[in-house]
Tab-separated table of C-alpha atoms and ligand atoms in Angstrom:
chain	number	residue	atom	x	y	z
V	1	UNK	CA	-0.330	-0.203	0.078
V	2	UNK	CA	0.746	3.466	-0.852
V	3	UNK	CA	1.202	5.406	2.453
V	4	UNK	CA	2.824	9.290	2.717
V	5	UNK	CA	3.109	8.783	6.318
V	6	UNK	CA	6.849	9.469	6.480
V	7	UNK	CA	7.233	12.601	4.109
V	8	UNK	CA	11.560	13.273	5.148
V	9	UNK	CA	12.409	10.219	2.515
V	10	UNK	CA	11.293	8.995	-0.785
V	11	UNK	CA	10.214	5.848	-1.326
V	12	UNK	CA	10.713	3.255	-4.364
V	13	UNK	CA	6.387	2.546	-4.471
V	14	UNK	CA	6.034	5.817	-4.864
V	15	UNK	CA	8.456	7.120	-6.986
V	16	UNK	CA	7.096	4.186	-8.932
V	17	UNK	CA	3.654	5.164	-7.806
V	18	UNK	CA	1.118	5.531	-11.247
V	19	UNK	CA	-0.275	2.966	-12.730
V	20	UNK	CA	2.053	3.520	-15.547
V	21	UNK	CA	5.074	3.074	-13.787
V	22	UNK	CA	5.872	6.233	-14.571
V	23	UNK	CA	7.071	9.052	-12.010
V	24	UNK	CA	4.488	10.240	-9.533
V	25	UNK	CA	3.482	14.184	-10.814
V	26	UNK	CA	4.776	15.273	-7.242
V	27	UNK	CA	8.606	13.400	-7.326
V	28	UNK	CA	8.621	14.813	-10.355
V	29	UNK	CA	7.563	18.300	-9.229
V	30	UNK	CA	10.396	18.082	-6.424
V	31	UNK	CA	13.011	16.976	-9.077
V	32	UNK	CA	12.226	19.978	-11.475
V	33	UNK	CA	13.070	22.627	-8.538
V	34	UNK	CA	16.006	20.740	-6.809
V	35	UNK	CA	14.382	19.723	-3.900
V	36	UNK	CA	15.877	16.339	-3.712
V	37	UNK	CA	18.711	15.158	-2.271
V	38	UNK	CA	21.077	12.668	-3.377
V	39	UNK	CA	20.003	10.432	-0.707
V	40	UNK	CA	15.909	10.743	-1.481
V	41	UNK	CA	15.571	13.758	0.998
V	42	UNK	CA	12.803	15.755	0.622
V	43	UNK	CA	13.291	19.565	0.869
V	44	UNK	CA	11.753	22.390	0.982
V	45	UNK	CA	11.914	25.287	-1.220
V	46	UNK	CA	15.374	27.143	-1.032
V	47	UNK	CA	13.955	29.992	0.135
V	48	UNK	CA	11.531	28.402	2.877
V	49	UNK	CA	14.674	26.358	3.828
V	50	UNK	CA	17.017	30.097	4.734
V	51	UNK	CA	14.639	31.658	5.364
V	52	UNK	CA	13.764	29.556	8.242
V	53	UNK	CA	17.646	28.986	9.110
V	54	UNK	CA	17.630	32.500	9.388
V	55	UNK	CA	15.189	32.717	12.182
V	56	UNK	CA	16.259	30.023	14.241
V	57	UNK	CA	19.577	32.034	14.232
V	58	UNK	CA	18.437	35.680	13.934
V	59	UNK	CA	20.424	36.177	11.411
V	60	UNK	CA	20.178	39.060	8.591
V	61	UNK	CA	17.536	37.449	6.132
V	62	UNK	CA	19.106	39.113	2.172
V	63	UNK	CA	18.284	35.344	1.390
V	64	UNK	CA	14.223	35.306	0.717
V	65	UNK	CA	13.313	38.249	-1.535
V	66	UNK	CA	11.190	40.358	0.521
V	67	UNK	CA	10.742	44.034	1.325
V	68	UNK	CA	10.887	45.089	5.086
V	69	UNK	CA	9.220	47.596	4.500
V	70	UNK	CA	5.804	47.694	3.302
V	71	UNK	CA	4.088	49.597	-0.155
V	72	UNK	CA	2.377	52.231	0.153
V	73	UNK	CA	-0.147	53.499	2.326
V	74	UNK	CA	-2.743	54.295	-0.119
V	75	UNK	CA	-2.484	50.551	-1.423
V	76	UNK	CA	-2.681	49.254	2.434
V	77	UNK	CA	-6.238	51.377	3.230
V	78	UNK	CA	-7.802	50.763	-0.197
V	79	UNK	CA	-7.561	46.929	1.175
V	80	UNK	CA	-8.483	48.063	4.575
V	81	UNK	CA	-11.686	49.988	2.757
V	82	UNK	CA	-12.577	47.083	0.473
V	83	UNK	CA	-13.139	44.614	3.185
V	84	UNK	CA	-15.269	47.268	5.294
V	85	UNK	CA	-17.332	47.734	2.418
V	86	UNK	CA	-17.752	44.450	2.090
V	87	UNK	CA	-15.546	42.821	-0.692
V	88	UNK	CA	-15.068	39.527	0.836
V	89	UNK	CA	-16.241	36.901	-1.348
V	90	UNK	CA	-15.098	35.668	-4.183
V	91	UNK	CA	-14.023	37.928	-7.200
V	92	UNK	CA	-15.223	36.724	-10.638
V	93	UNK	CA	-12.645	34.499	-11.540
V	94	UNK	CA	-11.103	36.647	-14.447
V	95	UNK	CA	-10.542	39.249	-11.856
V	96	UNK	CA	-12.586	42.090	-10.961
V	97	UNK	CA	-12.883	44.674	-13.963
V	98	UNK	CA	-11.307	47.855	-12.159
V	99	UNK	CA	-8.348	45.680	-11.787
V	100	UNK	CA	-8.453	44.431	-15.902
V	101	UNK	CA	-8.833	48.038	-16.726
V	102	UNK	CA	-5.875	49.217	-14.594
V	103	UNK	CA	-3.733	46.948	-15.653
V	104	UNK	CA	-4.374	47.143	-18.934
V	105	UNK	CA	-4.254	51.470	-18.771
V	106	UNK	CA	-0.381	50.187	-16.405
V	107	UNK	CA	0.141	48.457	-19.854
V	108	UNK	CA	-0.674	51.192	-22.208
V	109	UNK	CA	0.717	54.240	-20.276
V	110	UNK	CA	4.153	52.393	-20.068
V	111	UNK	CA	4.680	50.610	-23.038
V	112	UNK	CA	1.589	51.390	-25.559
V	113	UNK	CA	0.315	48.207	-25.776
V	114	UNK	CA	-3.488	47.535	-25.573
V	115	UNK	CA	-4.453	44.479	-24.088
V	116	UNK	CA	-8.421	44.308	-23.894
V	117	UNK	CA	-9.745	43.956	-20.404
V	118	UNK	CA	-12.321	41.520	-21.617
V	119	UNK	CA	-10.381	39.253	-23.101
V	120	UNK	CA	-6.458	39.534	-23.169
V	121	UNK	CA	-6.441	39.751	-19.383
V	122	UNK	CA	-6.550	37.965	-16.110
V	123	UNK	CA	-6.242	38.207	-12.405
V	124	UNK	CA	-4.102	35.761	-10.969
V	125	UNK	CA	-2.656	34.711	-7.623
V	126	UNK	CA	0.751	35.513	-7.690
V	127	UNK	CA	2.544	35.556	-10.682
V	128	UNK	CA	3.313	31.877	-9.343
V	129	UNK	CA	-0.120	30.599	-10.282
V	130	UNK	CA	0.184	32.854	-14.061
V	131	UNK	CA	3.549	30.704	-14.963
V	132	UNK	CA	1.484	28.098	-13.542
V	133	UNK	CA	-1.569	28.280	-15.179
V	134	UNK	CA	0.107	29.315	-18.594
V	135	UNK	CA	2.874	25.952	-18.399
V	136	UNK	CA	0.114	23.240	-17.480
V	137	UNK	CA	-2.135	24.950	-20.091
V	138	UNK	CA	0.104	25.067	-23.116
V	139	UNK	CA	2.717	21.866	-22.479
V	140	UNK	CA	2.886	18.062	-21.202
V	141	UNK	CA	4.939	15.100	-22.294
V	142	UNK	CA	6.689	15.544	-25.588
V	143	UNK	CA	7.228	19.361	-25.809
V	144	UNK	CA	10.599	20.965	-24.760
V	145	UNK	CA	10.534	23.632	-23.042
V	146	UNK	CA	13.160	26.433	-23.006
V	147	UNK	CA	14.458	28.952	-20.121
V	148	UNK	CA	18.175	30.510	-19.620
V	149	UNK	CA	19.991	28.635	-16.613
V	150	UNK	CA	20.104	29.915	-13.823
V	151	UNK	CA	16.194	29.992	-13.510
V	152	UNK	CA	13.860	30.672	-10.805
V	153	UNK	CA	12.901	27.340	-8.893
V	154	UNK	CA	9.254	27.136	-10.160
V	155	UNK	CA	9.883	27.508	-13.904
V	156	UNK	CA	11.654	23.624	-12.965
V	157	UNK	CA	8.972	22.278	-10.785
V	158	UNK	CA	6.122	23.200	-13.120
V	159	UNK	CA	7.541	21.934	-16.852
V	160	UNK	CA	8.346	18.621	-14.591
V	161	UNK	CA	4.776	18.428	-13.174
V	162	UNK	CA	3.810	19.087	-16.558
V	163	UNK	CA	5.462	16.022	-18.232
V	164	UNK	CA	7.467	18.650	-20.900
V	165	UNK	CA	11.001	18.598	-21.334
V	166	UNK	CA	12.849	21.543	-19.744
V	167	UNK	CA	16.087	22.486	-21.968
V	168	UNK	CA	18.266	25.429	-21.570
V	169	UNK	CA	20.780	27.863	-22.201
V	170	UNK	CA	23.096	29.276	-20.057
V	171	UNK	CA	23.049	33.367	-18.775
V	172	UNK	CA	27.387	34.391	-18.675
V	173	UNK	CA	29.531	36.010	-16.092
V	174	UNK	CA	29.660	38.685	-16.013
V	175	UNK	CA	27.441	40.520	-17.694
V	176	UNK	CA	24.391	37.428	-17.933
V	177	UNK	CA	23.020	38.027	-20.611
V	178	UNK	CA	21.376	35.161	-23.066
V	179	UNK	CA	24.391	33.235	-24.777
V	180	UNK	CA	22.672	33.372	-28.403
V	181	UNK	CA	24.627	31.310	-30.124
V	182	UNK	CA	23.705	28.977	-27.361
V	183	UNK	CA	20.275	29.685	-27.590
V	184	UNK	CA	19.643	28.956	-31.084
V	185	UNK	CA	21.391	25.278	-30.268
V	186	UNK	CA	18.418	24.798	-27.664
V	187	UNK	CA	15.611	25.489	-29.586
V	188	UNK	CA	14.290	22.693	-31.780
V	189	UNK	CA	11.178	21.953	-33.299
V	190	UNK	CA	9.855	20.249	-30.006
V	191	UNK	CA	10.269	23.691	-28.702
V	192	UNK	CA	6.723	24.290	-27.241
V	193	UNK	CA	7.419	27.548	-25.202
V	194	UNK	CA	10.414	29.490	-24.584
V	195	UNK	CA	9.715	30.914	-20.764
V	196	UNK	CA	12.114	34.233	-20.561
V	197	UNK	CA	12.690	36.347	-17.343
V	198	UNK	CA	13.635	40.017	-17.537
V	199	UNK	CA	14.486	41.534	-16.029
V	200	UNK	CA	16.262	38.200	-14.250
V	201	UNK	CA	16.441	36.569	-11.243
V	202	UNK	CA	18.322	35.277	-9.635
V	203	UNK	CA	21.205	36.623	-11.862
V	204	UNK	CA	20.107	40.929	-12.138
V	205	UNK	CA	20.788	40.783	-15.455
V	206	UNK	CA	18.309	43.266	-17.639
V	207	UNK	CA	18.036	41.915	-21.241
V	208	UNK	CA	19.243	43.819	-24.067
V	209	UNK	CA	16.853	44.368	-27.191
V	210	UNK	CA	19.483	42.242	-29.419
V	211	UNK	CA	18.689	39.354	-26.971
V	212	UNK	CA	15.394	40.165	-27.040
V	213	UNK	CA	14.762	40.813	-30.317
V	214	UNK	CA	16.712	37.079	-30.874
V	215	UNK	CA	14.425	35.276	-28.529
V	216	UNK	CA	11.272	36.746	-30.823
V	217	UNK	CA	13.276	35.729	-34.245
V	218	UNK	CA	13.872	31.906	-32.802
V	219	UNK	CA	10.528	31.618	-31.081
V	220	UNK	CA	8.957	32.746	-34.756
V	221	UNK	CA	11.149	30.085	-36.497
V	222	UNK	CA	9.940	27.458	-34.189
V	223	UNK	CA	6.630	28.573	-34.039
V	224	UNK	CA	7.436	28.449	-30.301
V	225	UNK	CA	4.956	30.066	-27.790
V	226	UNK	CA	6.904	32.865	-25.535
V	227	UNK	CA	5.674	33.422	-21.919
V	228	UNK	CA	7.489	36.596	-20.669
V	229	UNK	CA	7.893	36.860	-16.404
V	230	UNK	CA	8.651	40.294	-16.105
V	231	UNK	CA	7.542	40.374	-12.406
V	232	UNK	CA	10.619	43.105	-11.761
V	233	UNK	CA	9.665	45.462	-14.494
V	234	UNK	CA	10.130	48.640	-12.461
V	235	UNK	CA	13.031	47.789	-10.756
V	236	UNK	CA	15.679	48.660	-13.060
V	237	UNK	CA	18.769	51.076	-12.731
V	238	UNK	CA	19.790	53.422	-15.489
V	239	UNK	CA	18.450	50.885	-18.239
V	240	UNK	CA	15.071	50.598	-19.746
V	241	UNK	CA	12.621	47.635	-19.312
V	242	UNK	CA	11.685	46.610	-23.132
V	243	UNK	CA	8.874	43.795	-22.595
V	244	UNK	CA	9.328	41.040	-25.355
V	245	UNK	CA	5.436	41.459	-26.627
V	246	UNK	CA	6.448	45.533	-27.751
V	247	UNK	CA	8.831	43.811	-29.856
V	248	UNK	CA	7.794	43.080	-33.675
V	249	UNK	CA	6.605	39.859	-34.340
V	250	UNK	CA	5.932	39.230	-30.776
V	251	UNK	CA	2.564	40.117	-29.701
V	252	UNK	CA	0.399	37.696	-31.178
V	253	UNK	CA	2.600	34.614	-29.276
V	254	UNK	CA	3.875	36.333	-26.453
V	255	UNK	CA	1.884	35.801	-22.594
V	256	UNK	CA	3.219	38.584	-20.432
V	257	UNK	CA	3.310	37.769	-16.728
V	258	UNK	CA	3.454	40.376	-13.646
V	259	UNK	CA	2.278	40.540	-10.248
V	260	UNK	CA	1.970	43.675	-7.919
V	261	UNK	CA	4.162	41.608	-5.423
V	262	UNK	CA	7.631	43.278	-6.193
V	263	UNK	CA	6.575	47.054	-7.807
V	264	UNK	CA	4.601	47.737	-4.520
V	265	UNK	CA	6.797	45.877	-1.447
V	266	UNK	CA	3.431	43.568	-1.346
V	267	UNK	CA	4.840	40.375	-1.509
V	268	UNK	CA	1.934	38.793	0.748
V	269	UNK	CA	-1.087	40.316	-1.144
V	270	UNK	CA	-0.115	37.619	-4.154
V	271	UNK	CA	-2.230	39.205	-6.732
V	272	UNK	CA	-0.351	38.670	-10.263
V	273	UNK	CA	-1.228	38.992	-13.808
V	274	UNK	CA	-0.868	37.681	-17.629
V	275	UNK	CA	-1.844	39.573	-20.597
V	276	UNK	CA	-1.916	38.424	-24.359
V	277	UNK	CA	-3.941	37.316	-27.340
V	278	UNK	CA	-7.312	35.933	-26.372
V	279	UNK	CA	-6.858	32.935	-26.928
V	280	UNK	CA	-3.669	32.107	-25.137
V	281	UNK	CA	-5.475	33.792	-22.153
V	282	UNK	CA	-8.449	31.695	-22.358
V	283	UNK	CA	-6.587	28.498	-22.243
V	284	UNK	CA	-4.258	29.528	-19.480
V	285	UNK	CA	-7.487	30.500	-17.918
V	286	UNK	CA	-9.471	27.534	-18.238
V	287	UNK	CA	-6.728	25.542	-15.909
V	288	UNK	CA	-6.769	28.739	-13.041
V	289	UNK	CA	-10.254	28.303	-12.360
V	290	UNK	CA	-9.398	24.366	-10.848
V	291	UNK	CA	-5.809	25.661	-9.811
V	292	UNK	CA	-8.044	28.749	-7.404
V	293	UNK	CA	-10.707	29.575	-9.048
V	294	UNK	CA	-10.091	32.694	-8.364
V	295	UNK	CA	-8.053	35.584	-6.288
V	296	UNK	CA	-7.801	37.562	-3.371
V	297	UNK	CA	-11.115	40.177	-3.906
V	298	UNK	CA	-9.977	43.322	-1.165
V	299	UNK	CA	-6.445	42.898	-2.713
V	300	UNK	CA	-7.737	43.308	-5.901
V	301	UNK	CA	-9.482	46.655	-5.416
V	302	UNK	CA	-5.851	48.329	-3.805
V	303	UNK	CA	-3.465	46.714	-6.632
V	304	UNK	CA	-6.098	48.987	-8.675
V	305	UNK	CA	-5.313	51.988	-7.153
V	306	UNK	CA	-1.660	51.148	-6.798
V	307	UNK	CA	-1.327	50.877	-10.482
V	308	UNK	CA	-3.239	54.194	-11.381
V	309	UNK	CA	0.381	55.876	-9.306
V	310	UNK	CA	1.588	58.453	-10.758
V	311	UNK	CA	5.273	58.130	-12.836
V	312	UNK	CA	6.996	59.743	-9.867
V	313	UNK	CA	6.015	56.722	-7.132
V	314	UNK	CA	7.585	54.230	-10.126
V	315	UNK	CA	10.789	56.520	-9.986
V	316	UNK	CA	11.829	56.918	-6.581
V	317	UNK	CA	11.322	52.871	-6.063
V	318	UNK	CA	14.179	52.650	-8.383
V	319	UNK	CA	15.865	55.343	-7.031
V	320	UNK	CA	15.534	54.275	-3.949
V	321	UNK	CA	16.451	50.722	-4.591
V	322	UNK	CA	19.789	51.589	-6.511
V	323	UNK	CA	20.899	53.217	-3.721
V	324	UNK	CA	20.433	50.564	-1.549
V	325	UNK	CA	22.070	47.955	-4.022
V	326	UNK	CA	25.523	50.237	-4.230
V	327	UNK	CA	25.586	50.170	-0.536
V	328	UNK	CA	25.720	46.468	-0.601
V	329	UNK	CA	27.807	46.153	-3.362
V	330	UNK	CA	30.412	47.870	-1.735
V	331	UNK	CA	30.272	46.043	1.581
V	332	UNK	CA	29.993	42.998	-0.506
V	333	UNK	CA	33.663	44.231	-2.450
V	334	UNK	CA	34.859	45.263	0.605
V	335	UNK	CA	34.590	41.505	1.800
V	336	UNK	CA	36.607	39.947	-0.937
V	337	UNK	CA	34.512	38.795	-3.451
V	338	UNK	CA	33.690	39.788	-7.045
V	339	UNK	CA	30.446	41.234	-7.267
V	340	UNK	CA	28.408	41.066	-9.983
V	341	UNK	CA	26.775	45.024	-10.549
V	342	UNK	CA	22.943	43.965	-10.900
V	343	UNK	CA	20.523	46.153	-13.572
V	344	UNK	CA	17.537	44.882	-12.327
V	345	UNK	CA	15.604	43.298	-9.607
V	346	UNK	CA	16.652	43.300	-6.246
V	347	UNK	CA	19.320	41.110	-5.746
V	348	UNK	CA	23.373	40.836	-6.249
V	349	UNK	CA	25.220	37.851	-7.398
V	350	UNK	CA	28.620	37.513	-5.661
V	351	UNK	CA	31.542	35.133	-6.787
V	352	UNK	CA	33.265	33.711	-3.355
V	353	UNK	CA	35.520	31.641	-4.992
V	354	UNK	CA	38.577	34.755	-4.083
V	355	UNK	CA	37.651	33.748	0.006
V	356	UNK	CA	38.330	29.809	-1.320
V	357	UNK	CA	34.735	29.295	-1.359
V	358	UNK	CA	34.186	25.928	-3.235
V	359	UNK	CA	30.518	25.056	-2.411
V	360	UNK	CA	28.391	27.947	-2.557
V	361	UNK	CA	25.174	25.680	-0.931
V	362	UNK	CA	27.327	24.598	1.995
V	363	UNK	CA	28.479	28.073	2.992
V	364	UNK	CA	25.139	29.693	2.247
V	365	UNK	CA	24.057	26.986	4.949
V	366	UNK	CA	26.771	27.835	7.387
V	367	UNK	CA	26.267	31.854	6.540
V	368	UNK	CA	23.709	32.670	8.988
V	369	UNK	CA	26.020	30.842	11.976
V	370	UNK	CA	29.381	32.283	10.412
V	371	UNK	CA	28.532	35.920	10.335
V	372	UNK	CA	24.226	36.144	10.816
V	373	UNK	CA	23.477	37.065	7.278
V	374	UNK	CA	21.358	34.572	5.295
V	375	UNK	CA	22.139	34.584	1.290
V	376	UNK	CA	20.882	32.328	-1.518
V	377	UNK	CA	23.077	29.854	-3.199
V	378	UNK	CA	22.896	30.221	-7.249
V	379	UNK	CA	23.479	26.540	-7.503
V	380	UNK	CA	19.998	25.589	-6.458
V	381	UNK	CA	18.911	27.541	-9.402
V	382	UNK	CA	20.607	25.093	-12.547
V	383	UNK	CA	20.212	21.459	-13.916
V	384	UNK	CA	24.076	20.099	-12.668
V	385	UNK	CA	26.147	21.314	-15.437
V	386	UNK	CA	24.898	25.362	-14.956
V	387	UNK	CA	25.414	24.217	-11.415
V	388	UNK	CA	29.274	23.653	-11.571
V	389	UNK	CA	29.706	26.469	-13.535
V	390	UNK	CA	27.735	28.396	-10.718
V	391	UNK	CA	29.049	26.621	-7.632
V	392	UNK	CA	30.974	29.581	-5.949
V	393	UNK	CA	27.897	32.531	-6.678
V	394	UNK	CA	25.641	33.768	-4.249
V	395	UNK	CA	22.448	35.359	-4.056
V	396	UNK	CA	21.901	38.525	-1.674
V	397	UNK	CA	18.598	40.695	-1.575
V	398	UNK	CA	19.128	44.233	-0.898
V	399	UNK	CA	15.338	44.606	-0.634
V	400	UNK	CA	15.890	45.776	3.440
V	401	UNK	CA	16.289	49.265	4.744
V	402	UNK	CA	19.873	51.014	4.789
V	403	UNK	CA	20.570	50.515	8.168
V	404	UNK	CA	20.012	47.081	7.915
V	405	UNK	CA	22.045	47.043	4.948
V	406	UNK	CA	25.025	48.688	6.690
V	407	UNK	CA	25.111	46.476	9.185
V	408	UNK	CA	24.993	43.102	7.338
V	409	UNK	CA	28.041	44.637	4.919
V	410	UNK	CA	30.074	45.119	7.930
V	411	UNK	CA	29.106	41.384	9.642
V	412	UNK	CA	29.855	39.952	5.816
V	413	UNK	CA	33.456	41.826	6.150
V	414	UNK	CA	34.133	39.309	9.212
V	415	UNK	CA	33.863	36.300	7.153
V	416	UNK	CA	37.264	35.702	5.372
V	417	UNK	CA	38.772	35.134	9.299
V	418	UNK	CA	35.516	32.769	10.463
V	419	UNK	CA	35.735	30.583	7.151
U	1	LIG	N1	9.118	35.472	-10.916
U	1	LIG	C1	10.027	35.279	-10.157
U	1	LIG	C2	11.051	35.904	-11.244
U	1	LIG	C3	10.189	35.863	-8.884
U	1	LIG	O1	10.950	36.082	-8.494
U	1	LIG	C4	8.994	35.904	-8.458
U	1	LIG	C5	9.345	36.153	-6.923
U	1	LIG	N2	8.334	37.064	-6.399
U	1	LIG	C6	7.955	35.262	-8.964
U	1	LIG	C7	7.748	34.924	-10.132
U	1	LIG	C8	6.454	35.352	-8.245
U	1	LIG	O2	5.866	35.993	-7.937
U	1	LIG	P1	4.413	36.063	-6.655
U	1	LIG	O3	5.166	36.550	-5.432
U	1	LIG	O4	3.953	37.402	-7.807
U	1	LIG	O5	3.842	34.682	-7.320
U	2	LIG	N1	10.865	35.349	-5.610
U	2	LIG	C1	11.480	35.398	-4.093
U	2	LIG	C2	12.897	35.240	-4.446
U	2	LIG	O1	13.630	34.886	-5.383
U	2	LIG	C3	11.008	34.308	-3.395
U	2	LIG	C4	9.714	33.808	-3.367
U	2	LIG	C5	9.424	32.788	-2.847
U	2	LIG	O2	10.007	32.324	-1.461
U	2	LIG	N2	8.818	31.610	-3.429
U	2	LIG	O3	13.322	35.831	-3.230
């Protein structure tokens, strides 16, 4: 009999649990996101693991990316008002009209795109659900889904859950832009989806127009759908974010995903969205209906209010983060590590090799005890070859108060004496 009693170890019966003898879907999901240890131990996501460790040790948590200051008062008040006014039952499955209209206005205001709020936009439970709904709707066994590597953890998990094959093309140091020759070689006639993430988590790169144009050309050549995760669209420093959907030949094959979490420093609200051609949105919506049906009603009204904030809000956000980036970069450099200055997101990557580090994952598990700071190892976002390439890289989040970043930098400066 198959029992799920001991979740700490995977079991051959479970591994072979389906009648067809194929791997159980949950096990594929775990493997796809590198949650299975060599000894069969089942882990939680790296974000959960490192945050738990940071809480237990009292370390400054520069691991999981969440701000330590909440988003605009206006939005938090709007959520409270919506609750008081009775917005407490199911929202329409595709999202409240005011939010779909605000998303459409946002796309027009910033990018000149004009998605129809009725048929070309849906609201989701964070970008995470949008990604899952789109991938599960559009890919399956026999398909290939192409991502860059390193890749955000949920990509590997959901591609595996869908039964598709996950193919990668590398982002190489020091710029972490797409390697266009490797990208071309990674495409095949089985490529159903190219899943782009720009600005890129974990590497902090903002893709050039040239790279994005090439992605669109290759997607057209292979008749692949483009799913583009642009949750960091407003977090760029001195470079413009170019949505894939604005490039020639892209709009008819591109689903664009974003979320309120990063733009408004409200990661716990879990309101995301996607926009694109009606038939692709309808496909994803069909699946979304049975993942969550609908998403947090009172938060939707508040996010609609946030999206209408004027340009200065967005400029201040990027300027403030850029200052924080520079404070933490300086501290990491002073600690003797090679720093890759990000053009976007709120993550800085460092190479700890100059300190003699050869295993970033082992170091990330010791770092909170060693110096009282937590970070995320980059190899966990890779398949084995990419993990080898990134074996001494660590990712630090800088979406924290300046005094917290300064304290973290002074603690990290002591690392070389403690290794
Ligand atoms: N994509 C990327 C690249 C992310 O970094 C994150 C984390 N914010 C997500 C998706 C998930 O976003 P959400 O919290 O809105 O589900
Ligand atoms: N996106 C956040 C990060 O990259 C974490 C989100 C999560 O914990 N799943 O740090």
